Amino acid sequence: MSDRDQYAPGPAHTAQVRKDAEDKWTLILVRELRHAPEKVWQALTDPDHLREWAPYDVDRSLGTPGRVKLTWVGTAAPIDTQVTLADPPHILEFGDTRWELEPSDTGTRLTLWHKIDRRFITWGAAGWQIAFDVLDRLLDGRPIGRIAGPDAMNFGWKRLVDEYSQQFGTEAPQW
């Protein structure tokens, strides 16, 4: 049995939700990674690295400001978006997403802010938790391949959605 077949996410991590407007909320997730900010930055910006863990593909590096085509896993149409801030290896902003990397005693504290429709906040939290797990393994040199989109449902995604629904005090979406 492969490492991928044995993967199962742990319980829902502590996450925060900020209500920005009626339909748009910001999901805030923090993960401690055992690697230097420069290595994490490369995984966040390089298209080849992103294909290994992120729930989207891009047509160029995210490491510099400018236009980029972003395609979410499970969708066919790319989205034209803009990298509005790229301050290596500290801050990356594009579309509805902001990443902050802070050096920590053990490596990097990675913080994600993702603006998302309130109906899908628990789905996003569950998906990002799985993506962070895959990223952590990739950075450790133990890649298991991207787990995103419909594929995530085979790896504990539904359980995480329910746990995040309880954590956020929201109703779990109907399947």
PDB file of C-alpha atoms in Angstrom:
ATOM      1  CA  MET A   1       0.000   0.000   0.000  1.00  0.00           C
ATOM      2  CA  SER A   2       1.425   3.423  -0.977  1.00  0.00           C
ATOM      3  CA  ASP A   3       1.797   6.457   1.287  1.00  0.00           C
ATOM      4  CA  ARG A   4      -1.037   8.067  -0.689  1.00  0.00           C
ATOM      5  CA  ASP A   5      -3.357   5.122  -0.041  1.00  0.00           C
ATOM      6  CA  GLN A   6      -2.575   5.353   3.673  1.00  0.00           C
ATOM      7  CA  TYR A   7      -3.147   9.120   3.896  1.00  0.00           C
ATOM      8  CA  ALA A   8      -6.042  10.300   6.051  1.00  0.00           C
ATOM      9  CA  PRO A   9      -6.393  13.845   7.380  1.00  0.00           C
ATOM     10  CA  GLY A  10      -6.396  14.388  11.100  1.00  0.00           C
ATOM     11  CA  PRO A  11      -9.214  16.224  12.849  1.00  0.00           C
ATOM     12  CA  ALA A  12     -10.159  19.693  11.656  1.00  0.00           C
ATOM     13  CA  HIS A  13      -7.509  22.255  12.573  1.00  0.00           C
ATOM     14  CA  THR A  14      -8.398  25.420  14.366  1.00  0.00           C
ATOM     15  CA  ALA A  15      -9.464  27.873  11.695  1.00  0.00           C
ATOM     16  CA  GLN A  16     -11.012  31.303  11.758  1.00  0.00           C
ATOM     17  CA  VAL A  17     -13.789  32.777   9.703  1.00  0.00           C
ATOM     18  CA  ARG A  18     -14.256  36.498   9.250  1.00  0.00           C
ATOM     19  CA  LYS A  19     -17.581  37.674   7.881  1.00  0.00           C
ATOM     20  CA  ASP A  20     -16.752  40.416   5.379  1.00  0.00           C
ATOM     21  CA  ALA A  21     -20.110  40.895   3.679  1.00  0.00           C
ATOM     22  CA  GLU A  22     -23.388  39.025   3.462  1.00  0.00           C
ATOM     23  CA  ASP A  23     -22.131  36.394   1.042  1.00  0.00           C
ATOM     24  CA  LYS A  24     -18.320  36.762   1.197  1.00  0.00           C
ATOM     25  CA  TRP A  25     -16.381  35.436   4.162  1.00  0.00           C
ATOM     26  CA  THR A  26     -12.653  35.109   4.698  1.00  0.00           C
ATOM     27  CA  LEU A  27     -11.284  31.757   5.764  1.00  0.00           C
ATOM     28  CA  ILE A  28      -8.059  32.045   7.778  1.00  0.00           C
ATOM     29  CA  LEU A  29      -5.874  28.958   8.169  1.00  0.00           C
ATOM     30  CA  VAL A  30      -2.451  28.739   9.805  1.00  0.00           C
ATOM     31  CA  ARG A  31       0.010  25.878   9.425  1.00  0.00           C
ATOM     32  CA  GLU A  32       3.468  25.445  10.927  1.00  0.00           C
ATOM     33  CA  LEU A  33       5.884  23.949   8.395  1.00  0.00           C
ATOM     34  CA  ARG A  34       9.352  22.596   9.219  1.00  0.00           C
ATOM     35  CA  HIS A  35      11.027  24.361   6.313  1.00  0.00           C
ATOM     36  CA  ALA A  36      12.555  27.766   5.621  1.00  0.00           C
ATOM     37  CA  PRO A  37      10.300  30.475   4.160  1.00  0.00           C
ATOM     38  CA  GLU A  38      12.294  30.399   0.893  1.00  0.00           C
ATOM     39  CA  LYS A  39      11.466  26.725   0.340  1.00  0.00           C
ATOM     40  CA  VAL A  40       7.791  27.274   1.194  1.00  0.00           C
ATOM     41  CA  TRP A  41       7.718  30.318  -1.121  1.00  0.00           C
ATOM     42  CA  GLN A  42       8.916  28.183  -4.018  1.00  0.00           C
ATOM     43  CA  ALA A  43       6.129  25.657  -3.355  1.00  0.00           C
ATOM     44  CA  LEU A  44       3.556  28.505  -3.350  1.00  0.00           C
ATOM     45  CA  THR A  45       4.751  30.150  -6.551  1.00  0.00           C
ATOM     46  CA  ASP A  46       6.332  27.604  -8.909  1.00  0.00           C
ATOM     47  CA  PRO A  47       3.824  25.980 -11.312  1.00  0.00           C
ATOM     48  CA  ASP A  48       5.583  22.578 -11.109  1.00  0.00           C
ATOM     49  CA  HIS A  49       5.412  22.578  -7.319  1.00  0.00           C
ATOM     50  CA  LEU A  50       1.791  23.773  -7.315  1.00  0.00           C
ATOM     51  CA  ARG A  51       0.792  20.813  -9.512  1.00  0.00           C
ATOM     52  CA  GLU A  52       2.003  18.529  -6.723  1.00  0.00           C
ATOM     53  CA  TRP A  53      -0.185  19.924  -3.919  1.00  0.00           C
ATOM     54  CA  ALA A  54      -2.377  22.956  -4.713  1.00  0.00           C
ATOM     55  CA  PRO A  55      -6.048  22.805  -5.734  1.00  0.00           C
ATOM     56  CA  TYR A  56      -5.241  24.876  -8.831  1.00  0.00           C
ATOM     57  CA  ASP A  57      -2.810  25.168 -11.724  1.00  0.00           C
ATOM     58  CA  VAL A  58      -1.287  28.380 -13.065  1.00  0.00           C
ATOM     59  CA  ASP A  59       0.211  29.284 -16.413  1.00  0.00           C
ATOM     60  CA  ARG A  60       3.269  31.037 -14.954  1.00  0.00           C
ATOM     61  CA  SER A  61       5.123  31.616 -11.707  1.00  0.00           C
ATOM     62  CA  LEU A  62       3.166  33.502  -9.059  1.00  0.00           C
ATOM     63  CA  GLY A  63       6.420  35.028  -7.796  1.00  0.00           C
ATOM     64  CA  THR A  64       6.008  38.347  -9.615  1.00  0.00           C
ATOM     65  CA  PRO A  65       3.050  40.720  -9.997  1.00  0.00           C
ATOM     66  CA  GLY A  66       0.998  40.547 -13.166  1.00  0.00           C
ATOM     67  CA  ARG A  67      -1.712  38.616 -14.954  1.00  0.00           C
ATOM     68  CA  VAL A  68      -2.027  34.869 -14.509  1.00  0.00           C
ATOM     69  CA  LYS A  69      -4.463  32.205 -15.656  1.00  0.00           C
ATOM     70  CA  LEU A  70      -5.555  30.045 -12.736  1.00  0.00           C
ATOM     71  CA  THR A  71      -7.490  26.811 -13.199  1.00  0.00           C
ATOM     72  CA  TRP A  72      -9.127  25.149 -10.180  1.00  0.00           C
ATOM     73  CA  VAL A  73      -8.934  21.347 -10.165  1.00  0.00           C
ATOM     74  CA  GLY A  74     -12.207  19.910 -11.430  1.00  0.00           C
ATOM     75  CA  THR A  75     -13.011  22.927 -13.610  1.00  0.00           C
ATOM     76  CA  ALA A  76     -12.212  23.340 -17.256  1.00  0.00           C
ATOM     77  CA  ALA A  77     -12.120  27.108 -17.693  1.00  0.00           C
ATOM     78  CA  PRO A  78      -9.134  29.110 -16.487  1.00  0.00           C
ATOM     79  CA  ILE A  79      -9.786  32.295 -14.538  1.00  0.00           C
ATOM     80  CA  ASP A  80      -7.886  35.450 -15.453  1.00  0.00           C
ATOM     81  CA  THR A  81      -6.561  36.833 -12.209  1.00  0.00           C
ATOM     82  CA  GLN A  82      -3.860  39.167 -11.033  1.00  0.00           C
ATOM     83  CA  VAL A  83      -0.885  38.672  -8.731  1.00  0.00           C
ATOM     84  CA  THR A  84      -1.182  41.996  -6.919  1.00  0.00           C
ATOM     85  CA  LEU A  85       1.629  41.534  -4.401  1.00  0.00           C
ATOM     86  CA  ALA A  86       4.672  39.282  -4.465  1.00  0.00           C
ATOM     87  CA  ASP A  87       7.197  40.065  -1.733  1.00  0.00           C
ATOM     88  CA  PRO A  88       9.432  36.970  -1.573  1.00  0.00           C
ATOM     89  CA  PRO A  89       9.439  35.118   0.745  1.00  0.00           C
ATOM     90  CA  HIS A  90       6.927  37.002   2.888  1.00  0.00           C
ATOM     91  CA  ILE A  91       3.633  37.900   1.184  1.00  0.00           C
ATOM     92  CA  LEU A  92       1.809  36.653  -1.903  1.00  0.00           C
ATOM     93  CA  GLU A  93      -1.580  37.998  -3.015  1.00  0.00           C
ATOM     94  CA  PHE A  94      -3.626  37.019  -6.029  1.00  0.00           C
ATOM     95  CA  GLY A  95      -7.358  36.938  -6.695  1.00  0.00           C
ATOM     96  CA  ASP A  96      -9.199  36.262  -3.439  1.00  0.00           C
ATOM     97  CA  THR A  97      -6.124  34.709  -1.797  1.00  0.00           C
ATOM     98  CA  ARG A  98      -3.388  36.075   0.460  1.00  0.00           C
ATOM     99  CA  TRP A  99      -0.460  34.049   1.824  1.00  0.00           C
ATOM    100  CA  GLU A 100       1.880  35.227   4.577  1.00  0.00           C
ATOM    101  CA  LEU A 101       5.079  33.417   5.488  1.00  0.00           C
ATOM    102  CA  GLU A 102       6.744  34.190   8.805  1.00  0.00           C
ATOM    103  CA  PRO A 103       9.966  32.598  10.031  1.00  0.00           C
ATOM    104  CA  SER A 104       9.358  30.571  13.184  1.00  0.00           C
ATOM    105  CA  ASP A 105      11.527  28.591  15.593  1.00  0.00           C
ATOM    106  CA  THR A 106      10.704  25.420  13.680  1.00  0.00           C
ATOM    107  CA  GLY A 107      10.616  26.765  10.092  1.00  0.00           C
ATOM    108  CA  THR A 108       7.720  28.802   8.692  1.00  0.00           C
ATOM    109  CA  ARG A 109       4.320  29.856   9.950  1.00  0.00           C
ATOM    110  CA  LEU A 110       2.156  29.869   6.819  1.00  0.00           C
ATOM    111  CA  THR A 111      -1.095  31.835   6.992  1.00  0.00           C
ATOM    112  CA  LEU A 112      -3.742  31.721   4.287  1.00  0.00           C
ATOM    113  CA  TRP A 113      -6.588  34.225   3.905  1.00  0.00           C
ATOM    114  CA  HIS A 114      -9.086  33.044   1.305  1.00  0.00           C
ATOM    115  CA  LYS A 115     -12.234  35.042   0.539  1.00  0.00           C
ATOM    116  CA  ILE A 116     -14.976  32.574  -0.234  1.00  0.00           C
ATOM    117  CA  ASP A 117     -18.734  32.441  -0.600  1.00  0.00           C
ATOM    118  CA  ARG A 118     -20.206  31.660   2.831  1.00  0.00           C
ATOM    119  CA  ARG A 119     -22.057  28.623   1.461  1.00  0.00           C
ATOM    120  CA  PHE A 120     -18.725  26.970   0.670  1.00  0.00           C
ATOM    121  CA  ILE A 121     -16.602  28.045   3.656  1.00  0.00           C
ATOM    122  CA  THR A 122     -16.559  24.561   5.213  1.00  0.00           C
ATOM    123  CA  TRP A 123     -15.760  22.966   1.854  1.00  0.00           C
ATOM    124  CA  GLY A 124     -12.844  25.364   1.455  1.00  0.00           C
ATOM    125  CA  ALA A 125     -11.524  24.719   4.966  1.00  0.00           C
ATOM    126  CA  ALA A 126     -11.620  20.946   4.425  1.00  0.00           C
ATOM    127  CA  GLY A 127      -9.976  21.199   1.006  1.00  0.00           C
ATOM    128  CA  TRP A 128      -7.227  23.517   2.189  1.00  0.00           C
ATOM    129  CA  GLN A 129      -6.463  21.288   5.184  1.00  0.00           C
ATOM    130  CA  ILE A 130      -5.899  18.346   2.849  1.00  0.00           C
ATOM    131  CA  ALA A 131      -3.836  20.522   0.486  1.00  0.00           C
ATOM    132  CA  PHE A 132      -1.653  21.695   3.418  1.00  0.00           C
ATOM    133  CA  ASP A 133      -1.102  18.067   4.458  1.00  0.00           C
ATOM    134  CA  VAL A 134       0.013  17.216   0.911  1.00  0.00           C
ATOM    135  CA  LEU A 135       2.237  20.339   0.837  1.00  0.00           C
ATOM    136  CA  ASP A 136       3.850  19.349   4.131  1.00  0.00           C
ATOM    137  CA  ARG A 137       4.704  15.897   2.769  1.00  0.00           C
ATOM    138  CA  LEU A 138       6.038  17.383  -0.480  1.00  0.00           C
ATOM    139  CA  LEU A 139       8.329  19.742   1.434  1.00  0.00           C
ATOM    140  CA  ASP A 140       9.530  16.804   3.556  1.00  0.00           C
ATOM    141  CA  GLY A 141      10.513  14.932   0.378  1.00  0.00           C
ATOM    142  CA  ARG A 142       7.655  12.424   0.747  1.00  0.00           C
ATOM    143  CA  PRO A 143       5.267  13.516  -2.048  1.00  0.00           C
ATOM    144  CA  ILE A 144       1.929  11.730  -2.294  1.00  0.00           C
ATOM    145  CA  GLY A 145       0.503  13.695  -5.226  1.00  0.00           C
ATOM    146  CA  ARG A 146      -2.192  16.331  -5.318  1.00  0.00           C
ATOM    147  CA  ILE A 147      -5.468  15.498  -3.559  1.00  0.00           C
ATOM    148  CA  ALA A 148      -7.989  18.099  -4.684  1.00  0.00           C
ATOM    149  CA  GLY A 149     -11.363  18.520  -6.334  1.00  0.00           C
ATOM    150  CA  PRO A 150     -13.473  15.370  -6.565  1.00  0.00           C
ATOM    151  CA  ASP A 151     -10.469  13.229  -5.576  1.00  0.00           C
ATOM    152  CA  ALA A 152     -10.498  14.766  -2.070  1.00  0.00           C
ATOM    153  CA  MET A 153     -13.834  13.081  -1.338  1.00  0.00           C
ATOM    154  CA  ASN A 154     -11.957   9.762  -1.182  1.00  0.00           C
ATOM    155  CA  PHE A 155      -9.648  11.077   1.555  1.00  0.00           C
ATOM    156  CA  GLY A 156     -11.813  12.222   4.471  1.00  0.00           C
ATOM    157  CA  TRP A 157     -13.030  15.481   2.975  1.00  0.00           C
ATOM    158  CA  LYS A 158     -16.695  14.937   3.955  1.00  0.00           C
ATOM    159  CA  ARG A 159     -15.745  14.236   7.575  1.00  0.00           C
ATOM    160  CA  LEU A 160     -13.678  17.423   7.670  1.00  0.00           C
ATOM    161  CA  VAL A 161     -16.567  19.436   6.212  1.00  0.00           C
ATOM    162  CA  ASP A 162     -18.785  18.226   9.057  1.00  0.00           C
ATOM    163  CA  GLU A 163     -16.114  19.046  11.651  1.00  0.00           C
ATOM    164  CA  TYR A 164     -15.569  22.539  10.241  1.00  0.00           C
ATOM    165  CA  SER A 165     -19.348  23.086  10.167  1.00  0.00           C
ATOM    166  CA  GLN A 166     -19.398  22.409  13.911  1.00  0.00           C
ATOM    167  CA  GLN A 167     -16.333  24.596  14.496  1.00  0.00           C
ATOM    168  CA  PHE A 168     -17.800  27.532  12.540  1.00  0.00           C
ATOM    169  CA  GLY A 169     -21.330  27.076  13.838  1.00  0.00           C
ATOM    170  CA  THR A 170     -22.672  26.748  10.295  1.00  0.00           C
ATOM    171  CA  GLU A 171     -24.934  24.211   8.713  1.00  0.00           C
ATOM    172  CA  ALA A 172     -23.157  21.495   6.776  1.00  0.00           C
ATOM    173  CA  PRO A 173     -23.951  21.792   3.057  1.00  0.00           C
ATOM    174  CA  GLN A 174     -26.195  19.135   1.580  1.00  0.00           C
ATOM    175  CA  TRP A 175     -24.381  16.588  -0.546  1.00  0.00           C
TER     176      TRP A 175
END
